[in-house]
GROMACS .gro file of C-alpha atoms in nm:
model
  101
    1MET     CA    1   9.685  31.000  14.405
    2THR     CA    2   9.887  31.144  14.689
    3GLY     CA    3  10.157  30.881  14.642
    4VAL     CA    4  10.224  30.970  14.278
    5PRO     CA    5  10.485  31.245  14.237
    6THR     CA    6  10.349  31.558  14.070
    7SER     CA    7  10.657  31.565  13.848
    8LEU     CA    8  10.551  31.230  13.700
    9ILE     CA    9  10.193  31.348  13.649
   10ALA     CA   10  10.306  31.666  13.471
   11ALA     CA   11  10.553  31.485  13.246
   12THR     CA   12  10.296  31.220  13.163
   13GLY     CA   13  10.046  31.491  13.072
   14LEU     CA   14  10.278  31.651  12.818
   15LEU     CA   15  10.393  31.320  12.672
   16GLY     CA   16  10.049  31.160  12.684
   17GLY     CA   17   9.876  31.461  12.536
   18TYR     CA   18  10.109  31.464  12.239
   19ALA     CA   19  10.093  31.086  12.195
   20THR     CA   20   9.714  31.089  12.210
   21ALA     CA   21   9.687  31.367  11.952
   22ARG     CA   22   9.938  31.205  11.721
   23TRP     CA   23   9.808  30.849  11.731
   24THR     CA   24   9.437  30.927  11.724
   25LYS     CA   25   9.483  31.214  11.475
   26LYS     CA   26   9.246  31.414  11.696
   27ARG     CA   27   9.423  31.715  11.843
   28PRO     CA   28   9.133  31.807  12.076
   29LEU     CA   29   9.156  31.463  12.236
   30GLY     CA   30   9.524  31.523  12.302
   31GLY     CA   31   9.429  31.856  12.456
   32VAL     CA   32   9.187  31.681  12.691
   33ALA     CA   33   9.463  31.447  12.809
   34LEU     CA   34   9.704  31.740  12.848
   35ALA     CA   35   9.450  31.947  13.044
   36ALA     CA   36   9.337  31.660  13.266
   37ALA     CA   37   9.691  31.574  13.374
   38GLY     CA   38   9.769  31.943  13.418
   39ALA     CA   39   9.468  31.984  13.647
   40VAL     CA   40   9.568  31.682  13.856
   41ALA     CA   41   9.926  31.807  13.881
   42ALA     CA   42   9.809  32.158  13.973
   43ARG     CA   43   9.589  32.020  14.249
   44GLY     CA   44   9.887  31.825  14.385
   45TRP     CA   45  10.110  32.133  14.367
   46GLN     CA   46   9.849  32.337  14.549
   47ARG     CA   47   9.800  32.077  14.820
   48LYS     CA   48  10.170  32.017  14.877
   49ALA     CA   49  10.315  32.366  14.833
   50GLY     CA   50  10.038  32.625  14.823
   51ASN     CA   51   9.860  32.846  14.571
   52ALA     CA   52  10.157  33.054  14.456
   53THR     CA   53  10.361  32.746  14.373
   54ALA     CA   54  10.066  32.587  14.193
   55VAL     CA   55  10.018  32.899  13.981
   56ALA     CA   56  10.390  32.921  13.898
   57LEU     CA   57  10.421  32.554  13.804
   58SER     CA   58  10.096  32.562  13.607
   59GLY     CA   59  10.240  32.854  13.414
   60ALA     CA   60  10.555  32.653  13.350
   61TYR     CA   61  10.341  32.361  13.229
   62VAL     CA   62  10.155  32.581  12.980
   63ALA     CA   63  10.477  32.754  12.872
   64ALA     CA   64  10.646  32.419  12.814
   65PHE     CA   65  10.353  32.306  12.601
   66ALA     CA   66  10.361  32.627  12.398
   67GLY     CA   67  10.739  32.631  12.373
   68SER     CA   68  10.756  32.275  12.248
   69HIS     CA   69  10.590  32.380  11.921
   70PRO     CA   70  10.861  32.613  11.786
   71LEU     CA   71  11.130  32.388  11.933
   72ALA     CA   72  10.985  32.096  11.735
   73LYS     CA   73  11.066  32.278  11.411
   74LYS     CA   74  11.433  32.276  11.510
   75ILE     CA   75  11.483  31.937  11.677
   76GLY     CA   76  11.176  31.730  11.591
   77ALA     CA   77  10.845  31.662  11.762
   78TRP     CA   78  10.931  31.384  12.005
   79PRO     CA   79  11.262  31.535  12.121
   80SER     CA   80  11.084  31.865  12.175
   81VAL     CA   81  10.802  31.711  12.378
   82CYS     CA   82  11.053  31.509  12.580
   83ALA     CA   83  11.255  31.823  12.654
   84ALA     CA   84  10.942  32.010  12.762
   85ALA     CA   85  10.824  31.722  12.979
   86GLY     CA   86  11.169  31.684  13.133
   87GLY     CA   87  11.190  32.054  13.212
   88VAL     CA   88  10.852  32.064  13.383
   89ALA     CA   89  10.921  31.739  13.568
   90ALA     CA   90  11.254  31.874  13.694
   91ALA     CA   91  11.096  32.201  13.810
   92SER     CA   92  10.812  32.016  13.981
   93TRP     CA   93  11.047  31.775  14.154
   94PHE     CA   94  11.282  32.051  14.266
   95VAL     CA   95  11.008  32.281  14.398
   96VAL     CA   96  10.753  32.029  14.533
   97ASP     CA   97  10.834  31.657  14.518
   98ARG     CA   98  11.171  31.652  14.685
   99ARG     CA   99  11.012  31.785  15.004
  100LYS     CA  100  10.935  31.533  15.274
  101VAL     CA  101  10.567  31.628  15.314
   0.00000   0.00000   0.00000
């Protein structure tokens, strides 16, 4: 998976986790999708930019997930998840993916 940008993996994890939970009506299954993509993204961050960057971006991933919940009460579920996914994707691209590694 070295050719797939980590920003895409992280965004897909947030979007896919929510979509899985919503459409299957099984929140734990959505959590599995969220965690799996997060683990793959974290491994990519670690490989491409080191441990400190992986920890920081993993924290951003978890914070975006947590922050999307109260934001959803204000702007709606899908817009909130999209905003969270976009924020993490942008951070990941800026810090890791734009490098020519």
